[in-house]
Coordinates of C-alpha atoms in Angstrom, one line a residue:
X1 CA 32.4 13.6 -23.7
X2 CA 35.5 13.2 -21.4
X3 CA 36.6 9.5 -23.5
X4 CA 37.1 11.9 -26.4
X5 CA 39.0 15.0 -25.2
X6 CA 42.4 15.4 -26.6
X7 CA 45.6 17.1 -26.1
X8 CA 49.2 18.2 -27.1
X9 CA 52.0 19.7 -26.6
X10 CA 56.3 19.7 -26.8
X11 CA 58.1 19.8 -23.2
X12 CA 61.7 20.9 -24.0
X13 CA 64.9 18.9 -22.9
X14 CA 68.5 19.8 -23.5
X15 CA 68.7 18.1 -26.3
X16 CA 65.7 19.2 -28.0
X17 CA 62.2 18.6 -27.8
X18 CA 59.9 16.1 -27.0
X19 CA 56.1 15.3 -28.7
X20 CA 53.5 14.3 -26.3
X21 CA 49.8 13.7 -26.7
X22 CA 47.1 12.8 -23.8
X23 CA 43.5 11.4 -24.0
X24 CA 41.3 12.2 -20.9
X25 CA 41.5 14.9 -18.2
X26 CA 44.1 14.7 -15.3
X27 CA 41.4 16.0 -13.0
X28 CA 39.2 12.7 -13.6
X29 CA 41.5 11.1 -11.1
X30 CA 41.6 8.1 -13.4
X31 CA 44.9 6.0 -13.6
X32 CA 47.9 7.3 -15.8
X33 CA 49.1 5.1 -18.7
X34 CA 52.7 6.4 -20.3
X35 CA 53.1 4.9 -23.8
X36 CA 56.5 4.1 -25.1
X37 CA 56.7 2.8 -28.6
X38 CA 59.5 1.1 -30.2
X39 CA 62.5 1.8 -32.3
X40 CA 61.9 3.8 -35.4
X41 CA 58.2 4.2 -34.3
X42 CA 55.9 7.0 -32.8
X43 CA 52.6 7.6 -31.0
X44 CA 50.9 6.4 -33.5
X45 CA 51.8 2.7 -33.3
X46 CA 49.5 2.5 -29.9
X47 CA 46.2 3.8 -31.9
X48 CA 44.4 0.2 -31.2
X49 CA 45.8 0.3 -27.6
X50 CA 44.8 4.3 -27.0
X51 CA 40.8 3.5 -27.5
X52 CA 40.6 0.5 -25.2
X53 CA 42.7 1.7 -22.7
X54 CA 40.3 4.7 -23.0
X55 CA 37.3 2.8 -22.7
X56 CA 39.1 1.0 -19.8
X57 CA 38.8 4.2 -17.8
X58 CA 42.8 4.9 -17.9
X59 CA 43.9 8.4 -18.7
X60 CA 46.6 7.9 -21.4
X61 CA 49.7 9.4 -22.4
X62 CA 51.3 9.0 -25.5
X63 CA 55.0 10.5 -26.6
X64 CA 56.8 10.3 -29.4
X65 CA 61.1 9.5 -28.0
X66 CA 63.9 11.4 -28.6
X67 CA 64.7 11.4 -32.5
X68 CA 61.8 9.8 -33.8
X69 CA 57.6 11.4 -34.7
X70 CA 57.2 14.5 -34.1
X71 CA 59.6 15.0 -31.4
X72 CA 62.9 16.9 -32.4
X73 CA 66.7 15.9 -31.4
X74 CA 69.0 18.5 -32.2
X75 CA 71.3 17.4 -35.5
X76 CA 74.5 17.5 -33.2
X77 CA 72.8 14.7 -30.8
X78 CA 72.4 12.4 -33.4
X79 CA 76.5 11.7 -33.4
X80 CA 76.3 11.4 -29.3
X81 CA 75.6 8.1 -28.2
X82 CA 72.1 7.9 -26.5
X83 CA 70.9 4.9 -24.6
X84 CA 67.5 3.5 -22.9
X85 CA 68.8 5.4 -19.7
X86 CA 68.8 8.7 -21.7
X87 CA 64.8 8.0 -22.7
X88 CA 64.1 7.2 -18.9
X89 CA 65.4 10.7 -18.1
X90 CA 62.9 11.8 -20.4
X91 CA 60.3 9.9 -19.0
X92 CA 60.4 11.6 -15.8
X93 CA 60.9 15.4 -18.1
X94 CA 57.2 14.6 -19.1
X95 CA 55.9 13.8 -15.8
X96 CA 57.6 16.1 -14.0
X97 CA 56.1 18.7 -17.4
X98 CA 52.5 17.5 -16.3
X99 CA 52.7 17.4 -12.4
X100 CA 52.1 13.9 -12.8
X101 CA 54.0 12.2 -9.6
X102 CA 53.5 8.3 -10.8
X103 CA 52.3 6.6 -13.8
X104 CA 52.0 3.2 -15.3
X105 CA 54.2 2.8 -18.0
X106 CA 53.5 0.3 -21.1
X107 CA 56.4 -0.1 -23.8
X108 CA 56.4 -2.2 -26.6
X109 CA 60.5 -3.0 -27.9
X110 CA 63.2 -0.2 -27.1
X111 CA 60.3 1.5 -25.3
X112 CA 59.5 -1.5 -22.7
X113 CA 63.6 -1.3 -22.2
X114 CA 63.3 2.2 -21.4
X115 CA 59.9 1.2 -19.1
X116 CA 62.5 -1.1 -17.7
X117 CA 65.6 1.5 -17.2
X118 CA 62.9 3.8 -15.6
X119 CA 61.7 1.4 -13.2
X120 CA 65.3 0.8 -12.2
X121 CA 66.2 4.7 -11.9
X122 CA 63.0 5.6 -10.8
X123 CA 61.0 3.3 -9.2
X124 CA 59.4 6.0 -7.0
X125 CA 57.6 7.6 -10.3
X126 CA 56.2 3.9 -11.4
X127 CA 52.9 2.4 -10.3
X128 CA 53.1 -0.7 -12.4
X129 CA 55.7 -1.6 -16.0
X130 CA 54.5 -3.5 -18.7
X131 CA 57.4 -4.4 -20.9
X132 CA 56.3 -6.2 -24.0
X133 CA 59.2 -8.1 -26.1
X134 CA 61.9 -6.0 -23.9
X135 CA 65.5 -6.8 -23.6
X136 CA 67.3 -6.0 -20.7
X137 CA 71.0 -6.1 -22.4
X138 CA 72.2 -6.2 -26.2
X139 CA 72.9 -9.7 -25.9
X140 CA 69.1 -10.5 -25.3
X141 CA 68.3 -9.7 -28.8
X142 CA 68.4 -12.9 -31.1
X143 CA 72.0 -13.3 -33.2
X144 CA 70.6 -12.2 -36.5
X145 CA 69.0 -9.1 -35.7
X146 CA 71.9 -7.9 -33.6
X147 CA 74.1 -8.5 -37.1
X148 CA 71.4 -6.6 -39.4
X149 CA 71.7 -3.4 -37.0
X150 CA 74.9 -3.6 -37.3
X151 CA 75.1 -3.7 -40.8
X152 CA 72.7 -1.1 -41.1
X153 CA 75.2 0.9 -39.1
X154 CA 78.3 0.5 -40.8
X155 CA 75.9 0.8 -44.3
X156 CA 74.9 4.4 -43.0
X157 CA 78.0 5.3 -42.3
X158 CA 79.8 4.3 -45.4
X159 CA 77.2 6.4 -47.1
X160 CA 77.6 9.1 -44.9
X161 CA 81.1 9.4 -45.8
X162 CA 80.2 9.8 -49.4
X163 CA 77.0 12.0 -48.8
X164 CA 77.8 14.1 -45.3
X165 CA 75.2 16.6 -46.0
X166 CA 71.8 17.9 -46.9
X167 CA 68.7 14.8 -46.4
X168 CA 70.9 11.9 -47.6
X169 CA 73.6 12.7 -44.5
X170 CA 71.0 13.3 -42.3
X171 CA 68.9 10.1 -42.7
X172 CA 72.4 8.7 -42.4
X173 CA 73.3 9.9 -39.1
X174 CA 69.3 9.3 -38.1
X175 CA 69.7 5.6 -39.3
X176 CA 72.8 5.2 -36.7
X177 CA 71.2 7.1 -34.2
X178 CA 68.6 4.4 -34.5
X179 CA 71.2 1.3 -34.7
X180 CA 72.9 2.4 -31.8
X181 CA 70.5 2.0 -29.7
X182 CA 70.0 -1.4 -30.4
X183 CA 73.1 -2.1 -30.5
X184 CA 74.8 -0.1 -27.1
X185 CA 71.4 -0.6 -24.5
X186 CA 70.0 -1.1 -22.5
X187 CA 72.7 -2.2 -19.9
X188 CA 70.3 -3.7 -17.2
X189 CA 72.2 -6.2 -15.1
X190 CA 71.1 -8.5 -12.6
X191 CA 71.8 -6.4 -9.7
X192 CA 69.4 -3.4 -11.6
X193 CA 66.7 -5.4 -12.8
X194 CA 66.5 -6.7 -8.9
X195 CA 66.3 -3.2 -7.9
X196 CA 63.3 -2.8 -9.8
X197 CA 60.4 -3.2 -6.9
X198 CA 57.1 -2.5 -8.5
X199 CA 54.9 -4.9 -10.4
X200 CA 55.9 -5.6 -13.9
X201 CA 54.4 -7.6 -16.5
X202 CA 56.9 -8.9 -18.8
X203 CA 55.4 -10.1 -22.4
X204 CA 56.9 -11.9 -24.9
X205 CA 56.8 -14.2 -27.9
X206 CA 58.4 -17.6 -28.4
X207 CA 59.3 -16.6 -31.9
X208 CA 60.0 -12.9 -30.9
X209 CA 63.2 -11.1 -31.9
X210 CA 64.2 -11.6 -28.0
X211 CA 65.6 -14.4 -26.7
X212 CA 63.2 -16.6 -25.1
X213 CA 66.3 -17.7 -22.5
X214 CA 66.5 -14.1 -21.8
X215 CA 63.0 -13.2 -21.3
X216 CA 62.8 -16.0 -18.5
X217 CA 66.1 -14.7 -16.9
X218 CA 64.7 -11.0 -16.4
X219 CA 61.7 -12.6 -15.3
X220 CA 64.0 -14.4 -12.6
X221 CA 65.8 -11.6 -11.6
X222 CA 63.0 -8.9 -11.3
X223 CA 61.5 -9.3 -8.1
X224 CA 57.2 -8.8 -8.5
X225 CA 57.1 -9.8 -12.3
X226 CA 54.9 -12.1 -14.1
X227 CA 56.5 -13.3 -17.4
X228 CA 53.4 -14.0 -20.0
X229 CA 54.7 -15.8 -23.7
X230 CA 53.1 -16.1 -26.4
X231 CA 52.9 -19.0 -28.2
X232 CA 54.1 -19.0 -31.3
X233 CA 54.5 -15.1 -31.5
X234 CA 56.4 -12.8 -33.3
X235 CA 58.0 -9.4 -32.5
X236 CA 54.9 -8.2 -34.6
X237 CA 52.6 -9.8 -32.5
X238 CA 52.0 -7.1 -29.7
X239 CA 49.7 -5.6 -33.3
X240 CA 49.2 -8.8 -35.5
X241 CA 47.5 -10.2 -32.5
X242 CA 46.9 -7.3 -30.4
X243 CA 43.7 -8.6 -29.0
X244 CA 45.3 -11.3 -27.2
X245 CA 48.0 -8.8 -25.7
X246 CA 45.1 -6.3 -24.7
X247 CA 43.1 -8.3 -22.6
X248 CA 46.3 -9.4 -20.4
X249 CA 47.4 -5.8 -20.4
X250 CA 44.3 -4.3 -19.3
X251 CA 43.8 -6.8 -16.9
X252 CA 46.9 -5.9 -15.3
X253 CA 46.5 -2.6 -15.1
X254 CA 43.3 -2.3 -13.5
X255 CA 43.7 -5.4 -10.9
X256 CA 43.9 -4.1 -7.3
X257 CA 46.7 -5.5 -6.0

């Protein structure tokens, strides 16, 4: 059956190679869903969201970022700053890989601020966003997660120093690569996140690592969004509770506007 065909494949960018993975046919003319999964993550986190967006009739796309599952960043990119605006650019690498002109894109953390940074870059190649517990600047996170990257940071590069090569360096300089982009983007100001013109469905928790302040804010400033918070949830929450998410997610994407 249709539901159950899979496929994969690697579309290659300058700095190395990106991990994709679709479920459905493109010639079903059903709707396109990009998945964009969260710092340190992959694909895989979205298993419970791939089957009912399947069953929701939505072809869906699935990549693993720059630097993390099975996708491959070249060793020498991992000392190169890389922000949310960098994943964006690959965003539209994949579409542009699978002659796809728009998509809906859903991102849970880092990968609803890339969502976010695409919409602002791109908002030509977007038919909806759906940022879930997204952060539009640094500043958004809450105070003691922005100090625990950065300890992680400075940690991994202490121990670099003292182990610069074989897998020790390397899950050093992957462990930075990771911090810095919590720490450095996304860089969406107020003037961006205005520019941003297609529907988007911002989610949230009121106990999430983002600042609840700063989830209203974007909401303010991005002109066609809904802001939906979660009582009492957690940055966890989008798979701790993930039937609660779903249903407002699915809803969104298949409402006619």
């Amino acid at each position: 059956m249709s539901e159950q065909y899979e496929t994969s494949g690697y579309v290659t960018i300058p700095e190395g190679t990106l991990y994709y993975k679709i479920y459905g046919r493109k010639e079903e003319k059903k709707v396109p869903v990009l998945l964009l999964h969260g710092n340190r993550g992959s694909h895989k986190d979205f298993s419970s969201y791939i089957k009912a967006l399947k069953e929701a009739g939505c072809l869906v796309i699935a990549m693993d970022s720059r630097g993390h599952g099975a996708s491959v960043l070249r060793g020498s990119m991992l000392k190169r700053r890389i922000t949310a605006a960098d994943m964006a650019e690959d965003v539209v690498c994949l579409l542009d890989h699978l002659q796809l002109k728009k998509a809906v894109l859903l991102g849970f953390s880092d990968g609803a601020n890339t969502a976010l940074e695409f919409g602002a870059d791109y908002p030509q190649r977007a038919l909806k966003i759906i940022a879930v517990s997204a952060n539009a600047l640094p500043d958004g996170l809450i105070r003691p997660m922005y100090l625990m990257e950065e300890a992680r940071s400075w940690l991994a590069g202490m121990l670099e120093k003292l182990y610069p090569k074989g897998k020790m360096g390397e899950w050093c300089r992957k462990q930075q690569f990771f911090c810095g982009l919590i720490l450095h983007s996304p860089y969406l100001t107020q003037k961006r996140l205005a520019g941003i013109k297609v529907p988007v469905l911002l989610m949230a928790g009121t106990k999430d690592l983002i600042k609840e302040s700063h989830s209203r804010w974007m909401a303010g400033c991005i002109p066609n969004s809904r802001l939906v918070l979660i009582k009492g949830g957690t940055h966890q929450g989008f798979f701790r509770r993930k039937e609660q998410y779903m249903e407002t997610i699915i809803e969104y994407i298949t409402k006619k506007d």
